[in-house]
Amino acid sequence: MSGKHAFLALLKQEGVEIMFGNPGTTELPLMDAFATENELRYLLGLQEAAVMGMADGYAQASGKLTVVNLHVAPGLGNAMGMLYDAQKAGSPILVTAGQHEQNFTATEPILWADLPTIARPLVKWSSEVHRLADLPRLVHRAAKTALAPPTGPVFLSLPGDILRADADIDLSAPTRVAPRLRGDRAAVEAAADLLAKAKRPVIMAGDAVAQSRAHAELVELAELLGAPVYTEFVPNTASFPASHPLFRGSMVRLAPDVRKVLEQYDVLFSVGADLFTLSLPSDVDPMPATIKLIHLDVDPWELGKNYPPAVAILGDPKGTLPEIVAAVRERMTSGARAAGRERLDAATKAIAGERAELAEKARALAQASPVQPLALLHAIGQMLPKDAVVIEEALSSAPGIRQLIRSDDPQSYFGLRGGGIGWGLPAAIGVKLALPDRPVLGLIGDGSAMYTCQALWTAAHYRIGAVFVILNNSSYRILKQRLHGMRGLAEQTDSYVGMELLDPQIDFVSLARSLGVAAERAKTVHETTDLIAHAFNADEPMLIDVELDRAFKPM
């Protein structure tokens, strides 16, 4: 068997159905093998950042091993920003790159570099195949490592001579590490003791909850304790059902604001949440000294990383929460159960009031021109089908999105975990490939869309029916907000250099149409929702450019 055919056979053993890629000369042996390949699909992207973003969306939505093939050093370099996002999201991606033939690399030919070293800071494991006989072992090792908890991307360099060579090859077999890690029993009991006695408990839910499909288990615990649930600071999943009466949404990612919230509680149970990914430095410590922390995570690095917990549990939410719930029930006195019900009633009323106030504010802005982001999010939330999936890279237009748009199941919402912009547009394509029977809507800022707009061609070429709404304020508005908040020279002179996308204004409709995607411009909230509904019915890719209010200063 040739190396190129062996590589594809190994990927199929690992359950891979799609390879995302952008080929170059060092990948030609592999592309030659695809000429007669009928099972594994090659999906072409026109730039490596877009390719990586698509693969990331697919990996997150499917939970499967996902494969990306890039072209030597520049191709890997172009993908690094989106690879950073994939690392932060824990996406199980095997990133491969074609390398020059090994008998040629000593001369340092064009485009050559030490690829495993370049990739290593952003992956769990990085290597290069030096013998064809080692190809099965290294591919299976890569797949096992990417999918083992905590999941994440890995890298493998594929020299051309390995792909061209022929030999008798033992393909071996895949290995899977069972993901249901149950926490230590003594730690579970210690956590249950604290939770059963808590007077004012609060829960922070992280991506591990959605990734392990532990919504029901966390809901049961939250209702038992009467504890409100916040998302982690930079979530990329629906870690708790947004319509649940105990869901409080996100905290402001500033240390003084976080501290004001946490000072109301005596026990914080972090279920796979980041503690804390803040936006700006501060002299205020966000964690009150009086609060007791219980920290459950599948990644030992996160436990006690910034704050020492009273109890640290290495475990998977799906495998560990049932034991915690049972232990808490066993320990709660009748008085504690009554107090839990009182907290549940009080939190339900308070949160319902907050949601009603937010919705009323949104409705009051519905006729404003240009469109106000809050009004648009509310209207979209009202019309979306129950099975819709939202991919969000709205940045400054995002406040209120989880309260206003339904995201109740673990695959209903995906956000920008790493913070490297340009992810959302291609990620929506990857999510739609993974979940073809669900309506997929990307809410993308105009600045973000320009990083990876090449992905639109892929959506058109393969008829991938994702819908893209460009939230267009013709600026890097989030930077304006932050710079204004510094109260420096920009605020005094009302001059924000390098943050305007005007003169000329970007014509997203023409851009999308030039890449084969149907596109329309919407000037009102109603026009936008009508276009979204039309696009869902057509099940074809469509871009909707919405002109938003450009204001960024506090009212």
Coordinates of N, CA, C and O in Angstrom, one line a residue, residues 60 62 133 244 376 389 484 550:
Q60 N -16.7 21.0 16.9 CA -17.5 21.4 18.1 C -18.9 20.8 18.0 O -19.4 20.3 19.0
S62 N -20.0 18.4 16.0 CA -20.1 16.9 15.9 C -19.5 16.1 17.0 O -19.9 15.0 17.3
A133 N 6.5 3.0 8.1 CA 6.1 2.0 9.1 C 5.5 2.6 10.3 O 4.7 2.0 11.0
H244 N -34.2 28.3 31.1 CA -34.5 27.9 32.5 C -34.6 29.0 33.4 O -33.8 30.0 33.3
L376 N -32.7 43.9 17.4 CA -32.6 42.9 16.4 C -32.4 41.5 17.1 O -33.1 40.5 16.6
V389 N -29.7 26.7 15.4 CA -28.4 26.7 16.0 C -27.8 28.1 15.7 O -27.8 28.5 14.5
H484 N -12.6 54.5 24.5 CA -13.4 55.5 25.2 C -13.4 55.4 26.7 O -13.3 56.4 27.4
R550 N -24.4 53.1 14.8 CA -22.9 53.2 15.0 C -22.5 53.7 16.4 O -21.3 53.8 16.7

